[in-house]
PDB file of C-alpha atoms in Angstrom:
ATOM      1  CA  MET A   6      -6.101 -66.091  -4.769  1.00 56.00           C
ATOM      2  CA  THR A   7      -2.400 -66.548  -5.556  1.00 62.00           C
ATOM      3  CA  SER A   8       0.331 -64.583  -3.799  1.00 62.00           C
ATOM      4  CA  SER A   9       1.138 -62.629  -6.978  1.00 64.00           C
ATOM      5  CA  SER A  10      -2.478 -61.578  -7.386  1.00 68.00           C
ATOM      6  CA  ARG A  11      -2.533 -60.403  -3.765  1.00 67.00           C
ATOM      7  CA  LEU A  12       0.696 -58.433  -4.147  1.00 71.00           C
ATOM      8  CA  MET A  13      -0.450 -56.542  -7.223  1.00 78.00           C
ATOM      9  CA  PRO A  14      -3.168 -54.465  -5.472  1.00 76.00           C
ATOM     10  CA  LEU A  15      -0.790 -53.875  -2.577  1.00 76.00           C
ATOM     11  CA  GLY A  16       1.906 -52.607  -4.953  1.00 81.00           C
ATOM     12  CA  LEU A  17      -0.544 -50.377  -6.799  1.00 85.00           C
ATOM     13  CA  GLY A  18      -1.824 -48.965  -3.511  1.00 83.00           C
ATOM     14  CA  LEU A  19       1.703 -48.339  -2.263  1.00 85.00           C
ATOM     15  CA  GLY A  20       2.662 -46.611  -5.515  1.00 88.00           C
ATOM     16  CA  ALA A  21      -0.435 -44.420  -5.355  1.00 91.00           C
ATOM     17  CA  ALA A  22       0.372 -43.517  -1.750  1.00 90.00           C
ATOM     18  CA  VAL A  23       3.932 -42.528  -2.685  1.00 91.00           C
ATOM     19  CA  LEU A  24       2.669 -40.412  -5.581  1.00 94.00           C
ATOM     20  CA  LEU A  25       0.128 -38.699  -3.310  1.00 94.00           C
ATOM     21  CA  ASP A  26       2.836 -38.117  -0.707  1.00 93.00           C
ATOM     22  CA  GLY A  27       5.121 -36.617  -3.348  1.00 94.00           C
ATOM     23  CA  TRP A  28       2.352 -34.370  -4.665  1.00 95.00           C
ATOM     24  CA  LEU A  29       1.533 -33.070  -1.188  1.00 95.00           C
ATOM     25  CA  SER A  30       5.210 -32.525  -0.391  1.00 95.00           C
ATOM     26  CA  LEU A  31       5.766 -30.613  -3.618  1.00 95.00           C
ATOM     27  CA  GLY A  32       2.796 -28.416  -2.741  1.00 96.00           C
ATOM     28  CA  MET A  33       4.220 -27.743   0.715  1.00 96.00           C
ATOM     29  CA  ALA A  34       7.603 -26.840  -0.793  1.00 95.00           C
ATOM     30  CA  ARG A  35       5.970 -24.337  -3.133  1.00 95.00           C
ATOM     31  CA  LEU A  36       3.781 -23.008  -0.326  1.00 96.00           C
ATOM     32  CA  SER A  37       6.838 -22.421   1.894  1.00 95.00           C
ATOM     33  CA  HIS A  38       7.830 -19.392  -0.206  1.00 93.00           C
ATOM     34  CA  ARG A  39       4.732 -17.592   1.115  1.00 93.00           C
ATOM     35  CA  TRP A  40       5.822 -18.091   4.727  1.00 94.00           C
ATOM     36  CA  LEU A  41       8.890 -15.900   4.304  1.00 94.00           C
ATOM     37  CA  PRO A  42       9.256 -12.119   3.978  1.00 94.00           C
ATOM     38  CA  VAL A  43       9.646 -10.517   0.575  1.00 95.00           C
ATOM     39  CA  GLN A  44      12.892 -11.204  -1.241  1.00 95.00           C
ATOM     40  CA  ALA A  45      14.949  -8.022  -1.144  1.00 95.00           C
ATOM     41  CA  SER A  46      18.512  -9.146  -1.850  1.00 94.00           C
ATOM     42  CA  ALA A  47      20.368 -11.217  -4.412  1.00 92.00           C
ATOM     43  CA  ALA A  48      20.889 -13.904  -1.772  1.00 92.00           C
ATOM     44  CA  ALA A  49      17.221 -14.298  -0.844  1.00 94.00           C
ATOM     45  CA  PRO A  50      16.065 -16.588  -3.732  1.00 94.00           C
ATOM     46  CA  HIS A  51      18.889 -19.062  -3.077  1.00 94.00           C
ATOM     47  CA  VAL A  52      18.125 -19.241   0.644  1.00 94.00           C
ATOM     48  CA  ASP A  53      14.403 -19.637  -0.054  1.00 95.00           C
ATOM     49  CA  ASN A  54      15.019 -22.489  -2.491  1.00 94.00           C
ATOM     50  CA  LEU A  55      17.078 -24.306   0.141  1.00 94.00           C
ATOM     51  CA  PHE A  56      14.290 -23.787   2.674  1.00 95.00           C
ATOM     52  CA  ALA A  57      11.742 -25.091   0.155  1.00 96.00           C
ATOM     53  CA  LEU A  58      13.847 -28.222  -0.425  1.00 94.00           C
ATOM     54  CA  GLU A  59      14.052 -28.913   3.299  1.00 94.00           C
ATOM     55  CA  THR A  60      10.320 -28.257   3.659  1.00 96.00           C
ATOM     56  CA  GLY A  61       9.535 -30.672   0.823  1.00 95.00           C
ATOM     57  CA  ILE A  62      11.715 -33.457   2.220  1.00 94.00           C
ATOM     58  CA  GLY A  63      10.374 -32.943   5.737  1.00 94.00           C
ATOM     59  CA  SER A  64       6.797 -32.965   4.439  1.00 96.00           C
ATOM     60  CA  PHE A  65       7.399 -36.200   2.508  1.00 94.00           C
ATOM     61  CA  ILE A  66       8.643 -37.912   5.660  1.00 93.00           C
ATOM     62  CA  PHE A  67       5.850 -36.441   7.799  1.00 95.00           C
ATOM     63  CA  PHE A  68       3.013 -37.356   5.441  1.00 95.00           C
ATOM     64  CA  GLY A  69       4.570 -40.781   4.857  1.00 94.00           C
ATOM     65  CA  CYS A  70       4.677 -41.563   8.574  1.00 93.00           C
ATOM     66  CA  LEU A  71       1.183 -40.132   9.016  1.00 95.00           C
ATOM     67  CA  GLY A  72      -0.102 -42.345   6.208  1.00 93.00           C
ATOM     68  CA  VAL A  73       1.411 -45.498   7.707  1.00 92.00           C
ATOM     69  CA  ILE A  74      -0.071 -44.661  11.109  1.00 93.00           C
ATOM     70  CA  GLY A  75      -3.487 -44.027   9.557  1.00 93.00           C
ATOM     71  CA  TRP A  76      -3.348 -47.227   7.499  1.00 90.00           C
ATOM     72  CA  THR A  77      -2.403 -49.219  10.604  1.00 89.00           C
ATOM     73  CA  LEU A  78      -5.195 -47.717  12.696  1.00 90.00           C
ATOM     74  CA  LEU A  79      -7.825 -48.281  10.014  1.00 90.00           C
ATOM     75  CA  PHE A  80      -6.932 -51.705   8.650  1.00 86.00           C
ATOM     76  CA  ASN A  81      -4.495 -53.436  11.013  1.00 85.00           C
ATOM     77  CA  ARG A  82      -5.845 -52.880  14.475  1.00 85.00           C
ATOM     78  CA  ALA A  83      -5.660 -55.682  16.997  1.00 84.00           C
ATOM     79  CA  PRO A  84      -8.986 -57.416  17.617  1.00 85.00           C
ATOM     80  CA  LYS A  85     -11.023 -56.311  20.584  1.00 84.00           C
ATOM     81  CA  TYR A  86      -9.752 -57.740  23.883  1.00 86.00           C
ATOM     82  CA  ASP A  87      -6.571 -58.999  22.187  1.00 86.00           C
ATOM     83  CA  MET A  88      -3.922 -58.309  24.835  1.00 85.00           C
ATOM     84  CA  GLU A  89      -1.136 -60.348  23.242  1.00 85.00           C
ATOM     85  CA  ASP A  90       2.169 -58.807  22.362  1.00 83.00           C
ATOM     86  CA  GLY A  91       3.148 -58.265  18.751  1.00 79.00           C
ATOM     87  CA  ALA A  92       5.393 -60.648  16.867  1.00 79.00           C
ATOM     88  CA  PRO A  93       9.049 -60.337  18.055  1.00 78.00           C
ATOM     89  CA  ILE A  94      10.380 -59.353  14.622  1.00 78.00           C
ATOM     90  CA  GLU A  95      14.120 -58.720  14.585  1.00 80.00           C
ATOM     91  CA  GLY A  96      17.114 -59.392  12.429  1.00 82.00           C
ATOM     92  CA  ASN A  97      15.544 -58.165   9.168  1.00 85.00           C
ATOM     93  CA  LEU A  98      18.728 -57.120   7.376  1.00 89.00           C
ATOM     94  CA  LYS A  99      16.935 -55.692   4.340  1.00 89.00           C
ATOM     95  CA  LEU A 100      14.755 -53.460   6.494  1.00 87.00           C
ATOM     96  CA  GLU A 101      17.747 -52.261   8.506  1.00 90.00           C
ATOM     97  CA  LEU A 102      19.605 -51.415   5.301  1.00 92.00           C
ATOM     98  CA  VAL A 103      16.629 -49.489   3.952  1.00 91.00           C
ATOM     99  CA  TRP A 104      16.135 -47.321   7.038  1.00 88.00           C
ATOM    100  CA  THR A 105      19.868 -46.680   7.211  1.00 93.00           C
ATOM    101  CA  VAL A 106      20.420 -45.817   3.563  1.00 95.00           C
ATOM    102  CA  ILE A 107      17.353 -43.586   3.113  1.00 91.00           C
ATOM    103  CA  PRO A 108      18.241 -41.091   5.924  1.00 91.00           C
ATOM    104  CA  LEU A 109      21.841 -41.102   4.708  1.00 95.00           C
ATOM    105  CA  LEU A 110      20.736 -40.162   1.193  1.00 93.00           C
ATOM    106  CA  VAL A 111      18.395 -37.464   2.534  1.00 91.00           C
ATOM    107  CA  VAL A 112      21.119 -35.873   4.680  1.00 93.00           C
ATOM    108  CA  MET A 113      23.629 -36.059   1.829  1.00 94.00           C
ATOM    109  CA  ALA A 114      21.176 -34.416  -0.592  1.00 91.00           C
ATOM    110  CA  ILE A 115      20.446 -31.549   1.813  1.00 93.00           C
ATOM    111  CA  SER A 116      24.149 -31.103   2.591  1.00 94.00           C
ATOM    112  CA  TRP A 117      25.129 -31.091  -1.085  1.00 94.00           C
ATOM    113  CA  HIS A 118      22.531 -28.447  -1.893  1.00 92.00           C
ATOM    114  CA  ALA A 119      23.397 -26.380   1.208  1.00 94.00           C
ATOM    115  CA  ILE A 120      27.090 -26.354   0.273  1.00 94.00           C
ATOM    116  CA  GLY A 121      26.175 -25.119  -3.205  1.00 93.00           C
ATOM    117  CA  VAL A 122      24.012 -22.330  -1.743  1.00 92.00           C
ATOM    118  CA  ASN A 123      26.789 -21.284   0.641  1.00 89.00           C
ATOM    119  CA  ARG A 124      29.228 -21.081  -2.253  1.00 89.00           C
ATOM    120  CA  THR A 125      26.777 -18.948  -4.211  1.00 88.00           C
ATOM    121  CA  LEU A 126      26.213 -16.640  -1.237  1.00 86.00           C
ATOM    122  CA  ALA A 127      29.971 -16.254  -0.844  1.00 83.00           C
ATOM    123  CA  THR A 128      30.177 -14.901  -4.379  1.00 79.00           C
ATOM    124  CA  LEU A 129      27.176 -12.606  -3.922  1.00 76.00           C
ATOM    125  CA  GLY A 130      28.188 -11.090  -0.620  1.00 67.00           C
ATOM    126  CA  GLY A 131      31.475 -12.280   0.742  1.00 62.00           C
ATOM    127  CA  LYS A 132      32.643 -11.527   4.242  1.00 66.00           C
ATOM    128  CA  LEU A 133      36.140 -11.109   5.554  1.00 65.00           C
ATOM    129  CA  ARG A 134      37.326 -10.890   9.119  1.00 62.00           C
ATOM    130  CA  LEU A 135      40.042  -8.257   9.176  1.00 62.00           C
ATOM    131  CA  PRO A 136      43.256  -9.017  11.095  1.00 56.00           C
ATOM    132  CA  THR A 137      42.437  -6.564  13.840  1.00 53.00           C
ATOM    133  CA  ALA A 138      41.460  -8.914  16.646  1.00 45.00           C
ATOM    134  CA  ALA A 139      44.182  -7.504  18.893  1.00 40.00           C
ATOM    135  CA  ALA A 140      43.718  -3.934  17.701  1.00 43.00           C
ATOM    136  CA  PRO A 141      41.268  -1.406  19.135  1.00 44.00           C
ATOM    137  CA  VAL A 142      37.894  -1.136  17.458  1.00 47.00           C
ATOM    138  CA  LEU A 143      38.034   1.047  14.395  1.00 47.00           C
ATOM    139  CA  GLU A 144      35.859   3.940  13.421  1.00 47.00           C
ATOM    140  CA  ALA A 145      35.221   4.937   9.812  1.00 42.00           C
ATOM    141  CA  GLY A 146      38.414   4.923   7.800  1.00 43.00           C
ATOM    142  CA  PRO A 147      40.013   3.808   4.540  1.00 44.00           C
ATOM    143  CA  ARG A 148      39.288   0.268   3.426  1.00 44.00           C
ATOM    144  CA  THR A 149      41.844  -2.473   3.620  1.00 45.00           C
ATOM    145  CA  ALA A 150      43.741  -3.864   0.658  1.00 50.00           C
ATOM    146  CA  GLN A 151      41.627  -7.044   0.786  1.00 46.00           C
ATOM    147  CA  ALA A 152      38.407  -5.082   0.747  1.00 46.00           C
ATOM    148  CA  ALA A 153      39.705  -2.837  -2.028  1.00 50.00           C
ATOM    149  CA  GLY A 154      40.498  -5.931  -4.078  1.00 52.00           C
ATOM    150  CA  LEU A 155      36.982  -7.261  -3.560  1.00 47.00           C
ATOM    151  CA  ALA A 156      35.496  -3.941  -4.623  1.00 48.00           C
ATOM    152  CA  ALA A 157      37.801  -3.695  -7.649  1.00 53.00           C
ATOM    153  CA  SER A 158      36.311  -6.931  -8.992  1.00 52.00           C
ATOM    154  CA  ASP A 159      32.828  -5.411  -8.844  1.00 49.00           C
ATOM    155  CA  PRO A 160      32.340  -2.144 -10.779  1.00 47.00           C
ATOM    156  CA  ALA A 161      29.138  -1.409  -8.874  1.00 46.00           C
ATOM    157  CA  ALA A 162      30.814  -1.705  -5.500  1.00 48.00           C
ATOM    158  CA  ALA A 163      30.674   1.233  -3.161  1.00 49.00           C
ATOM    159  CA  PRO A 164      33.931   3.231  -3.196  1.00 60.00           C
ATOM    160  CA  GLU A 165      34.275   3.021   0.581  1.00 82.00           C
ATOM    161  CA  PRO A 166      32.577   0.860   3.219  1.00 91.00           C
ATOM    162  CA  ILE A 167      29.764   1.977   5.460  1.00 94.00           C
ATOM    163  CA  THR A 168      30.841   1.527   9.059  1.00 94.00           C
ATOM    164  CA  VAL A 169      28.196  -0.275  11.124  1.00 95.00           C
ATOM    165  CA  LEU A 170      28.481   0.177  14.891  1.00 94.00           C
ATOM    166  CA  ALA A 171      26.368  -1.993  17.200  1.00 93.00           C
ATOM    167  CA  ARG A 172      26.012  -1.180  20.867  1.00 91.00           C
ATOM    168  CA  GLN A 173      23.597  -1.792  23.747  1.00 89.00           C
ATOM    169  CA  TRP A 174      21.134  -0.950  22.258  1.00 89.00           C
ATOM    170  CA  SER A 175      21.223   0.999  19.059  1.00 91.00           C
ATOM    171  CA  TRP A 176      22.661   0.850  15.562  1.00 93.00           C
ATOM    172  CA  GLU A 177      24.801   3.557  14.029  1.00 94.00           C
ATOM    173  CA  PHE A 178      25.868   3.849  10.390  1.00 96.00           C
ATOM    174  CA  ILE A 179      28.755   6.067   9.301  1.00 96.00           C
ATOM    175  CA  TYR A 180      28.966   6.762   5.572  1.00 95.00           C
ATOM    176  CA  PRO A 181      32.211   7.525   3.685  1.00 92.00           C
ATOM    177  CA  ASN A 182      31.285  11.229   3.449  1.00 90.00           C
ATOM    178  CA  GLY A 183      30.971  11.421   7.237  1.00 92.00           C
ATOM    179  CA  VAL A 184      27.174  11.254   7.482  1.00 94.00           C
ATOM    180  CA  ARG A 185      26.006   9.466  10.633  1.00 95.00           C
ATOM    181  CA  SER A 186      22.586   7.872  10.851  1.00 95.00           C
ATOM    182  CA  THR A 187      20.642   5.376  12.925  1.00 94.00           C
ATOM    183  CA  GLU A 188      18.761   4.385   9.763  1.00 94.00           C
ATOM    184  CA  LEU A 189      20.541   2.496   6.977  1.00 96.00           C
ATOM    185  CA  HIS A 190      20.011   3.751   3.406  1.00 96.00           C
ATOM    186  CA  LEU A 191      21.223   1.688   0.433  1.00 96.00           C
ATOM    187  CA  PRO A 192      20.988   2.081  -3.356  1.00 95.00           C
ATOM    188  CA  VAL A 193      19.105  -0.709  -5.101  1.00 96.00           C
ATOM    189  CA  ASP A 194      20.971  -3.191  -7.342  1.00 93.00           C
ATOM    190  CA  GLU A 195      24.369  -1.949  -6.192  1.00 92.00           C
ATOM    191  CA  ARG A 196      26.752  -3.832  -3.946  1.00 90.00           C
ATOM    192  CA  ALA A 197      26.770  -2.320  -0.470  1.00 92.00           C
ATOM    193  CA  HIS A 198      29.965  -2.765   1.473  1.00 91.00           C
ATOM    194  CA  PHE A 199      30.011  -2.700   5.290  1.00 92.00           C
ATOM    195  CA  ARG A 200      32.566  -2.668   8.049  1.00 92.00           C
ATOM    196  CA  LEU A 201      30.852  -4.321  11.008  1.00 93.00           C
ATOM    197  CA  GLN A 202      31.934  -3.655  14.573  1.00 93.00           C
ATOM    198  CA  SER A 203      30.518  -4.215  18.047  1.00 93.00           C
ATOM    199  CA  LEU A 204      31.325  -1.744  20.792  1.00 92.00           C
ATOM    200  CA  ASP A 205      30.374  -3.975  23.734  1.00 90.00           C
ATOM    201  CA  VAL A 206      28.856  -7.472  23.491  1.00 91.00           C
ATOM    202  CA  ILE A 207      27.943  -9.895  20.696  1.00 93.00           C
ATOM    203  CA  HIS A 208      25.273  -8.531  18.354  1.00 94.00           C
ATOM    204  CA  GLY A 209      23.684  -9.931  15.202  1.00 94.00           C
ATOM    205  CA  PHE A 210      23.261  -7.907  11.991  1.00 95.00           C
ATOM    206  CA  TYR A 211      20.119  -9.523  10.618  1.00 95.00           C
ATOM    207  CA  VAL A 212      17.744  -8.291   7.906  1.00 95.00           C
ATOM    208  CA  PRO A 213      15.074 -10.985   7.329  1.00 95.00           C
ATOM    209  CA  ALA A 214      14.118  -9.598   3.916  1.00 95.00           C
ATOM    210  CA  PHE A 215      17.753  -9.993   2.839  1.00 95.00           C
ATOM    211  CA  ARG A 216      17.978 -13.548   4.331  1.00 92.00           C
ATOM    212  CA  LEU A 217      21.426 -12.614   5.625  1.00 90.00           C
ATOM    213  CA  LYS A 218      22.800 -12.544   9.152  1.00 90.00           C
ATOM    214  CA  GLN A 219      26.235 -11.772  10.467  1.00 92.00           C
ATOM    215  CA  ASP A 220      27.395 -11.862  14.083  1.00 92.00           C
ATOM    216  CA  LEU A 221      29.384  -8.908  15.413  1.00 92.00           C
ATOM    217  CA  ILE A 222      31.993  -9.933  17.962  1.00 90.00           C
ATOM    218  CA  PRO A 223      33.718  -7.409  20.229  1.00 91.00           C
ATOM    219  CA  GLY A 224      37.317  -6.857  19.163  1.00 88.00           C
ATOM    220  CA  SER A 225      36.687  -8.075  15.613  1.00 88.00           C
ATOM    221  CA  VAL A 226      36.119  -6.018  12.481  1.00 90.00           C
ATOM    222  CA  ILE A 227      34.309  -7.777   9.655  1.00 90.00           C
ATOM    223  CA  ASP A 228      34.087  -6.624   6.065  1.00 89.00           C
ATOM    224  CA  TYR A 229      30.729  -7.657   4.671  1.00 89.00           C
ATOM    225  CA  SER A 230      28.790  -6.948   1.500  1.00 89.00           C
ATOM    226  CA  LEU A 231      25.392  -7.613  -0.023  1.00 91.00           C
ATOM    227  CA  ILE A 232      23.294  -6.549  -3.004  1.00 92.00           C
ATOM    228  CA  PRO A 233      19.785  -5.200  -2.260  1.00 95.00           C
ATOM    229  CA  THR A 234      17.433  -5.852  -5.171  1.00 95.00           C
ATOM    230  CA  ARG A 235      14.038  -4.466  -4.145  1.00 95.00           C
ATOM    231  CA  PRO A 236      13.219  -0.863  -3.147  1.00 96.00           C
ATOM    232  CA  GLY A 237      11.407  -0.584   0.148  1.00 95.00           C
ATOM    233  CA  ARG A 238      11.793  -0.208   3.891  1.00 96.00           C
ATOM    234  CA  TYR A 239      12.897  -3.307   5.791  1.00 96.00           C
ATOM    235  CA  ARG A 240      13.605  -4.115   9.399  1.00 94.00           C
ATOM    236  CA  LEU A 241      17.091  -4.720  10.761  1.00 95.00           C
ATOM    237  CA  ARG A 242      17.031  -6.759  13.967  1.00 92.00           C
ATOM    238  CA  ASP A 243      19.619  -7.740  16.525  1.00 92.00           C
ATOM    239  CA  SER A 244      19.561 -11.530  16.220  1.00 92.00           C
ATOM    240  CA  MET A 245      21.693 -12.114  19.315  1.00 91.00           C
ATOM    241  CA  PHE A 246      20.592 -11.836  22.935  1.00 89.00           C
ATOM    242  CA  SER A 247      22.664  -8.827  23.939  1.00 84.00           C
ATOM    243  CA  GLY A 248      20.876  -7.833  27.126  1.00 82.00           C
ATOM    244  CA  ALA A 249      17.507  -6.919  28.615  1.00 82.00           C
ATOM    245  CA  TYR A 250      16.483  -4.500  25.866  1.00 84.00           C
ATOM    246  CA  PHE A 251      17.955  -6.295  22.858  1.00 85.00           C
ATOM    247  CA  ALA A 252      14.471  -6.758  21.363  1.00 86.00           C
ATOM    248  CA  ALA A 253      14.289  -2.976  21.011  1.00 86.00           C
ATOM    249  CA  ASN A 254      17.567  -2.897  19.126  1.00 89.00           C
ATOM    250  CA  GLN A 255      15.917  -2.538  15.741  1.00 91.00           C
ATOM    251  CA  THR A 256      16.045  -0.014  12.969  1.00 93.00           C
ATOM    252  CA  ASP A 257      15.063   0.338   9.315  1.00 94.00           C
ATOM    253  CA  VAL A 258      16.956  -0.355   6.113  1.00 96.00           C
ATOM    254  CA  VAL A 259      15.740   1.876   3.292  1.00 96.00           C
ATOM    255  CA  VAL A 260      16.497   0.571  -0.208  1.00 97.00           C
ATOM    256  CA  GLU A 261      15.953   3.214  -2.874  1.00 96.00           C
ATOM    257  CA  THR A 262      17.084   4.246  -6.322  1.00 96.00           C
ATOM    258  CA  PRO A 263      20.674   5.516  -6.662  1.00 95.00           C
ATOM    259  CA  GLN A 264      19.346   9.005  -7.396  1.00 96.00           C
ATOM    260  CA  ARG A 265      17.222   9.123  -4.249  1.00 96.00           C
ATOM    261  CA  PHE A 266      20.066   7.626  -2.232  1.00 95.00           C
ATOM    262  CA  GLN A 267      22.490  10.329  -3.367  1.00 94.00           C
ATOM    263  CA  ALA A 268      19.903  13.030  -2.672  1.00 95.00           C
ATOM    264  CA  TRP A 269      19.361  11.630   0.848  1.00 95.00           C
ATOM    265  CA  LEU A 270      23.102  11.452   1.449  1.00 93.00           C
ATOM    266  CA  GLU A 271      23.613  15.073   0.393  1.00 93.00           C
ATOM    267  CA  ALA A 272      20.666  16.310   2.427  1.00 94.00           C
ATOM    268  CA  ALA A 273      21.838  14.368   5.480  1.00 94.00           C
ATOM    269  CA  SER A 274      25.294  15.911   5.279  1.00 93.00           C
ATOM    270  CA  ARG A 275      23.711  19.328   5.849  1.00 93.00           C
ATOM    271  CA  GLU A 276      21.852  18.216   8.988  1.00 92.00           C
ATOM    272  CA  PRO A 277      23.402  18.998  12.398  1.00 93.00           C
ATOM    273  CA  LEU A 278      24.299  16.199  14.786  1.00 93.00           C
ATOM    274  CA  ARG A 279      21.661  15.272  17.365  1.00 91.00           C
ATOM    275  CA  PRO A 280      20.859  12.240  19.542  1.00 90.00           C
ATOM    276  CA  GLY A 281      19.595   9.330  17.486  1.00 88.00           C
ATOM    277  CA  ALA A 282      16.609   7.127  18.221  1.00 83.00           C
ATOM    278  CA  ASN A 283      17.205   4.650  21.044  1.00 84.00           C
ATOM    279  CA  PRO A 284      13.989   3.003  22.337  1.00 84.00           C
ATOM    280  CA  ALA A 285      15.977   1.193  25.039  1.00 86.00           C
ATOM    281  CA  VAL A 286      16.668   4.508  26.803  1.00 85.00           C
ATOM    282  CA  GLU A 287      12.932   5.154  27.222  1.00 84.00           C
ATOM    283  CA  LEU A 288      12.305   1.554  28.328  1.00 85.00           C
ATOM    284  CA  TYR A 289      15.050   1.879  30.927  1.00 85.00           C
ATOM    285  CA  LYS A 290      13.526   5.116  32.234  1.00 85.00           C
ATOM    286  CA  GLN A 291      10.150   3.391  32.595  1.00 85.00           C
ATOM    287  CA  ARG A 292      11.770   0.539  34.457  1.00 84.00           C
ATOM    288  CA  GLN A 293      13.551   2.929  36.808  1.00 82.00           C
ATOM    289  CA  ALA A 294      10.290   4.769  37.446  1.00 85.00           C
ATOM    290  CA  ARG A 295       8.692   1.521  38.647  1.00 83.00           C
ATOM    291  CA  GLY A 296      11.375   1.128  41.281  1.00 79.00           C
ATOM    292  CA  ASP A 297      13.787  -1.649  42.108  1.00 73.00           C
ATOM    293  CA  ARG A 298      12.264  -4.997  41.083  1.00 72.00           C
ATOM    294  CA  GLY A 299      15.061  -7.014  42.604  1.00 74.00           C
ATOM    295  CA  TRP A 300      17.133  -7.774  39.537  1.00 75.00           C
ATOM    296  CA  ALA A 301      20.018  -5.910  38.007  1.00 75.00           C
ATOM    297  CA  THR A 302      20.028  -4.536  34.493  1.00 79.00           C
ATOM    298  CA  VAL A 303      22.497  -2.727  32.300  1.00 81.00           C
ATOM    299  CA  PRO A 304      21.740   0.918  31.541  1.00 84.00           C
ATOM    300  CA  PRO A 305      21.604   1.530  27.774  1.00 87.00           C
ATOM    301  CA  ALA A 306      24.552   3.262  26.198  1.00 87.00           C
ATOM    302  CA  PRO A 307      23.895   6.933  25.361  1.00 86.00           C
ATOM    303  CA  ALA A 308      22.174   7.455  22.032  1.00 86.00           C
ATOM    304  CA  PRO A 309      24.705   8.166  19.280  1.00 90.00           C
ATOM    305  CA  GLN A 310      25.001  11.654  17.827  1.00 92.00           C
ATOM    306  CA  VAL A 311      23.788  11.398  14.231  1.00 93.00           C
ATOM    307  CA  ASN A 312      22.702  13.569  11.335  1.00 93.00           C
ATOM    308  CA  VAL A 313      19.628  11.433  10.630  1.00 91.00           C
ATOM    309  CA  SER A 314      17.635   9.559  13.236  1.00 90.00           C
ATOM    310  CA  ALA A 315      15.396   6.594  12.451  1.00 86.00           C
ATOM    311  CA  ASP A 316      11.640   6.844  12.847  1.00 81.00           C
ATOM    312  CA  PRO A 317      10.525   3.825  14.936  1.00 76.00           C
ATOM    313  CA  SER A 318       6.896   4.389  13.927  1.00 79.00           C
ATOM    314  CA  ALA A 319       7.534   4.263  10.166  1.00 83.00           C
ATOM    315  CA  PRO A 320       5.828   1.259   8.498  1.00 85.00           C
ATOM    316  CA  HIS A 321       8.097  -1.264   6.856  1.00 86.00           C
ATOM    317  CA  ASP A 322       7.622  -3.958   4.216  1.00 87.00           C
ATOM    318  CA  ALA A 323       9.243  -6.817   6.140  1.00 84.00           C
TER     319      ALA A 323
END
């Protein structure tokens, strides 16, 4: 058998293996959309597509390596009792170029796509750190000129920002009409504008269904916006480790029609102020009841006084 006749089956087999690898990787990329929560913001599809691309590329590499290992084990094993070392192959310039160029192209492709997604997210929900690093933390108040300019370019933008206060360990939302709540309500398909502040340590404003996360740094005030696109009840989680009870620092984000949102806002304005939900307070009481365990912990801040308190037992979509 000539060398060309031997190479032909090898080439056909290699091509078939690459096609099979590509087909499996494409399936994994499509399947990755099912691993994520529902898409509830304008940013979510773009983030999911980037995740699917990374999943597909990672799967192609994984299945490719797995295939080579399997082929070696099945057809290129050393004979029984063969204890000799392998051939000392080195100095293959072509091989070195291939395994240098391929990872470079993969990283460049992911980076190029990630930069495009970041640019798209910046247009969908831009953020702006206000020049108040040296100023005391703000409460609800009139928006800045920069934020007003951002809202002026979007007719659906909220007239004033919703102030978001994070503390150990509860969330508080102050609406432009003065309503205070530990549960965030937003109208669907309208840009929601926030003013994010932390009252103590670093917190993370993270709604998985929105695919958006923003850190809150003490002493900084950050203007932030997003567009919810799917009615429902979603979970807001503190994505930063902010202390012993940070896992309990969760609340709900309710996305509803503009009519229901306005009705909720008006009804909430008639409610008297009362302590909001703060699961960390109860956890701290339980810990104190068990006695000193030998390690220090930070007592939770008092629950904020709000018109509407979140219901921790309410079911949520994601």
